[in-house]
CSV table of C-alpha atoms in Angstrom, one decimal:
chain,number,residue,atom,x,y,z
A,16,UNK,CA,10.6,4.3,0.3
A,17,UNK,CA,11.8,0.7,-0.8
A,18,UNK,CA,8.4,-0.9,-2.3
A,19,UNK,CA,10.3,-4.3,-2.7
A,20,UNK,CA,9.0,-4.8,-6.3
A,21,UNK,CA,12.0,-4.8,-8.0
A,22,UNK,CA,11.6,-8.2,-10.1
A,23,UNK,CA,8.0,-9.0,-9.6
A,24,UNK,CA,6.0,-9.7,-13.0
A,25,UNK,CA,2.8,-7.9,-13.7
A,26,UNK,CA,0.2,-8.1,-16.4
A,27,UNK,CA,-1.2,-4.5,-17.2
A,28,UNK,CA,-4.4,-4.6,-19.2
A,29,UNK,CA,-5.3,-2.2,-21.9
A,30,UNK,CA,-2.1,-0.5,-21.5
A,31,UNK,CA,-0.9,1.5,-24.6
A,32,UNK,CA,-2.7,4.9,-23.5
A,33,UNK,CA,-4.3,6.7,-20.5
A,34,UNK,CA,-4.3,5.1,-16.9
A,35,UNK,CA,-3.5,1.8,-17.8
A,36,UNK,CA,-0.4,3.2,-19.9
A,37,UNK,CA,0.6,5.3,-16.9
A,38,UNK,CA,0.2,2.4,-14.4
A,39,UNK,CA,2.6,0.4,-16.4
A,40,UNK,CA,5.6,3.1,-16.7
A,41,UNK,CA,5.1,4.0,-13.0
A,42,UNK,CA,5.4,0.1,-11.8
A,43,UNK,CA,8.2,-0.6,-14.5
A,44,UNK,CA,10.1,1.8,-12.7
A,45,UNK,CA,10.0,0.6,-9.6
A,46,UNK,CA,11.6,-2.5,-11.4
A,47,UNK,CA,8.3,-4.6,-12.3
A,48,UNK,CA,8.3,-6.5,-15.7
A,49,UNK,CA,5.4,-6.5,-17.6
A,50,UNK,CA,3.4,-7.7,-20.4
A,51,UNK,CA,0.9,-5.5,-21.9
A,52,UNK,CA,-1.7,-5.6,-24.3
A,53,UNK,CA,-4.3,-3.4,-26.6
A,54,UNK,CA,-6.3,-4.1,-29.3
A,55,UNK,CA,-3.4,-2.4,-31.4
A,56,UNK,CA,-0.4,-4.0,-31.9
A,57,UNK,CA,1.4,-0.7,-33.3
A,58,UNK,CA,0.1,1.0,-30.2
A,59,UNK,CA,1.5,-1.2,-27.6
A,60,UNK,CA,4.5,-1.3,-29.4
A,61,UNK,CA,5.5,2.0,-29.2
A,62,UNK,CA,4.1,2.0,-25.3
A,63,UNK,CA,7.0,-0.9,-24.9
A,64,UNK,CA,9.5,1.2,-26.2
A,65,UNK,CA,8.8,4.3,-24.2
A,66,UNK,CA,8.7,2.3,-21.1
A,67,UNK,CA,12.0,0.4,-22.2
A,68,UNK,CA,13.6,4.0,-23.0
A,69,UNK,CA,12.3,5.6,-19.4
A,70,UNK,CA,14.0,2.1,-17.4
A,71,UNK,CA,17.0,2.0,-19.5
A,72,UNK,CA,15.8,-1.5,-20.5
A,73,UNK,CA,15.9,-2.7,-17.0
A,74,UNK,CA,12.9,-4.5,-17.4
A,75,UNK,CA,11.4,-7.5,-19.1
A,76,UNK,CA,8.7,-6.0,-21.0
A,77,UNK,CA,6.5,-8.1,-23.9
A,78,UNK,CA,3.7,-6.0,-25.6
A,79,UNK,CA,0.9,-8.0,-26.9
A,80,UNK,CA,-2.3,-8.1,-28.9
A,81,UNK,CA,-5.3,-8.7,-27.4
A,82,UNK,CA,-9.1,-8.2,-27.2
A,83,UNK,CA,-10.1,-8.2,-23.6
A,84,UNK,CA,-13.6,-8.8,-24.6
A,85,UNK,CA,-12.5,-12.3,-25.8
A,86,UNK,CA,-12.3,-15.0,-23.2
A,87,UNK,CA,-9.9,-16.7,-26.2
A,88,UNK,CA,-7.8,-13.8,-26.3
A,89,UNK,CA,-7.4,-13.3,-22.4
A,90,UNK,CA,-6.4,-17.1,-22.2
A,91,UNK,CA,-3.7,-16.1,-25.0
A,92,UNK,CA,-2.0,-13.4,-23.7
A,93,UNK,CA,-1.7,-14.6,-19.5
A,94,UNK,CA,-0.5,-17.3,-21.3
A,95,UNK,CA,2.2,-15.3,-23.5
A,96,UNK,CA,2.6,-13.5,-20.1
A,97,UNK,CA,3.4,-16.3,-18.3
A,98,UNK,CA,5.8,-18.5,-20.7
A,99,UNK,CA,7.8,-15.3,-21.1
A,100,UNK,CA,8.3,-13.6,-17.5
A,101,UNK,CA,7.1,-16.8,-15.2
A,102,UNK,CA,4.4,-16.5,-12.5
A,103,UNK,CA,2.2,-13.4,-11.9
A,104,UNK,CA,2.9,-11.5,-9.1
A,105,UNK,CA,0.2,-8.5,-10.0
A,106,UNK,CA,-2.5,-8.0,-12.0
A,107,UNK,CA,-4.0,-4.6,-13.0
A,108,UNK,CA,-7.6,-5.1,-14.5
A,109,UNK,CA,-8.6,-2.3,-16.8
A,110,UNK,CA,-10.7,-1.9,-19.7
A,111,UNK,CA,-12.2,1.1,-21.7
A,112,UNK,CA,-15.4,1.8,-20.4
A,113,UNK,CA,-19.0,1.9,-21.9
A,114,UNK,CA,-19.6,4.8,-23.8
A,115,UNK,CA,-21.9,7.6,-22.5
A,116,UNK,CA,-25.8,7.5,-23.8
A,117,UNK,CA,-29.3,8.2,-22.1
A,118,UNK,CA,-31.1,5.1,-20.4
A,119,UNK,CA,-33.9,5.1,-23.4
A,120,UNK,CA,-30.9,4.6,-26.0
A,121,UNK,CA,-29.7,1.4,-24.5
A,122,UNK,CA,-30.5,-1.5,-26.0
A,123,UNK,CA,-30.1,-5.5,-24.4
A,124,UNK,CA,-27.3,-6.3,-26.3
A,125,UNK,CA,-25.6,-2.7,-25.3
A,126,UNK,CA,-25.8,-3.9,-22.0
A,127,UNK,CA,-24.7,-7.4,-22.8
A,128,UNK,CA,-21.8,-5.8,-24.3
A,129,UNK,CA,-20.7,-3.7,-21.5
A,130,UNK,CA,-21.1,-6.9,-19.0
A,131,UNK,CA,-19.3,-8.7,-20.9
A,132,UNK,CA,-16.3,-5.5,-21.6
A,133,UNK,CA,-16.6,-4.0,-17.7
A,134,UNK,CA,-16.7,-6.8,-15.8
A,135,UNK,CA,-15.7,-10.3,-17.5
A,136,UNK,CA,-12.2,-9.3,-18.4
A,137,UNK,CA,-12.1,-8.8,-14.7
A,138,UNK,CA,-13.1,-12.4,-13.8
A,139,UNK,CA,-11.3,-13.9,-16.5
A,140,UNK,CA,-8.3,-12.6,-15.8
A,141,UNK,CA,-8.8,-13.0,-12.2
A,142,UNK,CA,-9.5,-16.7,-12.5
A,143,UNK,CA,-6.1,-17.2,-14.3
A,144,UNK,CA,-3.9,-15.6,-12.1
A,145,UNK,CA,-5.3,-16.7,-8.5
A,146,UNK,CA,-3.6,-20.2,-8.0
A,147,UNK,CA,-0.2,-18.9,-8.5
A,148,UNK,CA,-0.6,-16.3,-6.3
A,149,UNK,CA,-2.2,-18.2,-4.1
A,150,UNK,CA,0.8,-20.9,-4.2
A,151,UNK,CA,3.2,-18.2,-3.9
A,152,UNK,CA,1.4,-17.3,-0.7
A,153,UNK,CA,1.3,-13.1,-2.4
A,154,UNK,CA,-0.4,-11.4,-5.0
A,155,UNK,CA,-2.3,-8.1,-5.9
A,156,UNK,CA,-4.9,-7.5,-8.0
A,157,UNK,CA,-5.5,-3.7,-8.9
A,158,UNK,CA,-8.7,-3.1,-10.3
A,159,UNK,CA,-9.1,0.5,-12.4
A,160,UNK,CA,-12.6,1.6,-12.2
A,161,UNK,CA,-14.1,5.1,-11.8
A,162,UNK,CA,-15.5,7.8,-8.8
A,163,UNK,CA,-18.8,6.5,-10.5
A,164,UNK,CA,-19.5,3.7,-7.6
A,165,UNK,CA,-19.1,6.9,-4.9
A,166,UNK,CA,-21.0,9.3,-7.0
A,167,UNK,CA,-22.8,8.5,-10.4
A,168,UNK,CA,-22.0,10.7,-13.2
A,169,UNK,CA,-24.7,11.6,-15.1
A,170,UNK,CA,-25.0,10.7,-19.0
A,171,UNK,CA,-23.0,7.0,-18.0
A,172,UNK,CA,-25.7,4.6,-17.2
A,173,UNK,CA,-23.7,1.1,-18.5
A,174,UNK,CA,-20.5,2.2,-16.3
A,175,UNK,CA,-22.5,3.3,-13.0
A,176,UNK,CA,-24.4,0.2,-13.4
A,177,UNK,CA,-21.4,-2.6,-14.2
A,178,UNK,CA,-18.8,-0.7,-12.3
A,179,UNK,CA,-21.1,-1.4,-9.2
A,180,UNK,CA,-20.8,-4.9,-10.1
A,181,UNK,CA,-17.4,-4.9,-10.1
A,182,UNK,CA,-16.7,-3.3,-6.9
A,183,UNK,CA,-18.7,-6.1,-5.1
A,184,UNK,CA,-17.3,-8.8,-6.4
A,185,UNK,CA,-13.9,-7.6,-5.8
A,186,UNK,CA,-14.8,-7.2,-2.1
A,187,UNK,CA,-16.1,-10.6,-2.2
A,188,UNK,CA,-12.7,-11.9,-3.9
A,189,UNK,CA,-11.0,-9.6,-1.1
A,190,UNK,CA,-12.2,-11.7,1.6
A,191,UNK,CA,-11.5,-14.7,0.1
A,192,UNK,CA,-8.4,-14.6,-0.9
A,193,UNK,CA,-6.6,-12.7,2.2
A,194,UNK,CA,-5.8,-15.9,4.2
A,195,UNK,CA,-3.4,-16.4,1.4
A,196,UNK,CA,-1.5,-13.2,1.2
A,197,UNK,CA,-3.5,-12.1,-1.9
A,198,UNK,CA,-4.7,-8.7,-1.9
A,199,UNK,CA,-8.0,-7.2,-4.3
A,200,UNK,CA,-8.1,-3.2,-4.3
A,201,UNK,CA,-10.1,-0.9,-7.0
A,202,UNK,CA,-9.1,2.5,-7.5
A,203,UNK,CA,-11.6,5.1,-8.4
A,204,UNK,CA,-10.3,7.8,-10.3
A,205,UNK,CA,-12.4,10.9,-10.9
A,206,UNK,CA,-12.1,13.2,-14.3
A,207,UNK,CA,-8.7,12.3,-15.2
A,208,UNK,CA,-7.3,13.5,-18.7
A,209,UNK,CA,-7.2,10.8,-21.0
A,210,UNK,CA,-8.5,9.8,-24.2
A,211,UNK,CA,-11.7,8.7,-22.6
A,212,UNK,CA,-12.6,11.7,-21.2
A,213,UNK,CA,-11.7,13.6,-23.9
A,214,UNK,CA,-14.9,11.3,-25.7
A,215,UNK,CA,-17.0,11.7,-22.8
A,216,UNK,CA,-16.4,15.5,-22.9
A,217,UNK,CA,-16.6,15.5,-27.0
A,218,UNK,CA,-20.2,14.1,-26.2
A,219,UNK,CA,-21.6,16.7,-24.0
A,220,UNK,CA,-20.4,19.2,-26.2
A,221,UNK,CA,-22.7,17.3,-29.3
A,222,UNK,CA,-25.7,17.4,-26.8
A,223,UNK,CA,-25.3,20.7,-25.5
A,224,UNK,CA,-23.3,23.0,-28.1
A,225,UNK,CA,-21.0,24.0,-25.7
A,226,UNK,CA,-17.0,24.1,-26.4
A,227,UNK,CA,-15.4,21.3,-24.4
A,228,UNK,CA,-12.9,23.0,-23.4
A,229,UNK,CA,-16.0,25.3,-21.8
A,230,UNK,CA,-17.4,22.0,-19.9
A,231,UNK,CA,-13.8,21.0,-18.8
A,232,UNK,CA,-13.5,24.8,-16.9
A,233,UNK,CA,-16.7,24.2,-15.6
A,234,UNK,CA,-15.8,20.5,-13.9
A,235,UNK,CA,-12.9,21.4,-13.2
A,236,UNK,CA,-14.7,24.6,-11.1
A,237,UNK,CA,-16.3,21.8,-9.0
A,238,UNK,CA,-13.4,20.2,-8.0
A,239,UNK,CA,-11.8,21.4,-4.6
A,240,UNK,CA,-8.5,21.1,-6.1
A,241,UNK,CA,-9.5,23.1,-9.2
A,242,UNK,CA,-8.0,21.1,-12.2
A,243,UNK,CA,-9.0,17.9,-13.4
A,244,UNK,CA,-6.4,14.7,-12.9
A,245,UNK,CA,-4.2,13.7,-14.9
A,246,UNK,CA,-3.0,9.8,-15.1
A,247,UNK,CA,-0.2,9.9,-13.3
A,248,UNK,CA,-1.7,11.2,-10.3
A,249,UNK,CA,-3.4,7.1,-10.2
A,250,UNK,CA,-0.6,5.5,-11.2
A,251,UNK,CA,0.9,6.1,-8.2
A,252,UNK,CA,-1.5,5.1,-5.5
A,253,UNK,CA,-1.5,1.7,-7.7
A,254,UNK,CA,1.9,0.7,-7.6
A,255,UNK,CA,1.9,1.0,-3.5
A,256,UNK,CA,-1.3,-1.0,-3.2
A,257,UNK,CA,1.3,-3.3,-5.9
A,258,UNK,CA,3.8,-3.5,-3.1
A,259,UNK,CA,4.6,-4.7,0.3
A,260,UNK,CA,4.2,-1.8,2.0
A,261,UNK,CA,-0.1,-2.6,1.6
A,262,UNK,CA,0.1,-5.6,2.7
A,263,UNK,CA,-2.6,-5.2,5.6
A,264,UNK,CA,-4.9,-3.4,2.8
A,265,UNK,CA,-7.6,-5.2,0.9
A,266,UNK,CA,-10.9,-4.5,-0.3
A,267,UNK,CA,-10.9,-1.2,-0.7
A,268,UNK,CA,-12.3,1.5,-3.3
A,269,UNK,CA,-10.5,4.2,-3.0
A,270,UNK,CA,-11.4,7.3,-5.0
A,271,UNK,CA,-8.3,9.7,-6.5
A,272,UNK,CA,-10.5,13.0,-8.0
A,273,UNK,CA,-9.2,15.7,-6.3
A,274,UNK,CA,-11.7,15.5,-3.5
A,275,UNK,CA,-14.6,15.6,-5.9
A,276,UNK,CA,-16.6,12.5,-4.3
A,277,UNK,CA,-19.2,13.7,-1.6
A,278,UNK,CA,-18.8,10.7,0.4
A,279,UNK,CA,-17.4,9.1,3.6
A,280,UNK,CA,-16.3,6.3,2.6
């Protein structure tokens, strides 16, 4: 299948491990330059050169430093991103979600924190890239969020919350931005092994006394498709909402858990 994205530029957010590291290698293949950022320049750097070694250097690729909680910082790197591949063609919002905690142990400025983490690198971001795209008369914006908005997970109170938050607004951007060609998805993934989840699973364990790998077995048990994800299994689904083969699909949430969502829709 030709996804006609050979050439397109993309800014990956949070990039230099788990989904957001995946997302990146799986679009670079498909011929997309990139810039991508962290909060650790040594990190993204050697995320660079693995995806320069897996395209044969086919791509543009510029790894940056950056604090996605920082409106400053977010101005900074789109801007890096844009003197060195041009216009944006796609956007992939991600972040690394709230940690996990019990409502009593949340404090305001916990949640101004997570509000600020979850959902304002989203906007920012957002707000940057939107008149090119809309010139251009094309764009995509991927959002990476979590099976939390189809089925809260218990223990995550700031990311069932925000992530809500998130979802609507992209649906509201959806609609707003279709008559130009511009398309605003969010994919859902469900337990997916990355270094988040290894946290979230390293913090049951504290609460319970159980082994991780023990709670692991026993999510993994509740899955229909008996394993839990790994990051590529995402990575895929957003480089074709990245292409022109979704053209006709925006604002959607769509979940990839392994069928782990008891929902509809």
């Amino acid at each position: 299948m030709n996804l006609n994205l050979e050439n397109k530029n993309a800014i990956i957010c949070a990039s230099s491990q788990g989904l957001g590291k995946a997302a990146a290698i799986d679009l670079a293949t498909e011929g997309v330059n990139l810039a991508i950022c962290s909060r650790d320049q040594e990190k993204i750097n050697r995320t660079k050169e693995e995806i320069l070694d897996k395209t044969g250097n086919k791509v543009k690729v510029i790894a940056l430093k950056a604090d996605l909680n920082s409106s400053k910082q977010i101005k900074s790197f789109f801007e890096a991103a844009q003197s060195a591949l041009g216009s944006i063609d796609i956007l992939v919002n991600n972040n690394g979600g709230p940690p996990p905690s019990t409502f009593d142990e949340l404090t305001d400025e916990d949640w101004q924190n997570a509000f600020n983490s979850t959902m304002m690198s989203c906007l920012r971001l957002s707000k940057l890239v939107i008149p090119q795209m809309k010139e251009k008369g094309w764009g995509r914006i991927v959002n990476i969020s979590s099976v939390s908005i189809k089925s809260p997970v218990k223990g995550l109170f700031l990311s069932n919350s925000l992530r809500m938050g998130v979802l609507g607004w992209s649906k509201a951007l959806a609609d707003e931005l279709a008559p130009f060609g511009v398309t605003v998805n969010t994919v859902c993934p469900g337990y997916t092994r990355t270094e988040r989840v290894d946290a979230i699973l390293e913090s049951q364990s504290n609460a319970t006394g159980l082994k991780k790998e023990d709670i692991e077995k026993s999510i993994a048990d509740n899955i229909p498709m008996k394993r839990v994800g790994e990051a590529e299994d995402l990575a895929g689904l957003i480089t074709f909402l990245s292409s022109e083969k979704a053209n006709y699909m925006t604002g959607l949430a769509v979940q990839v858990d392994g069928g782990s969502a008891r929902t509809f829709y």
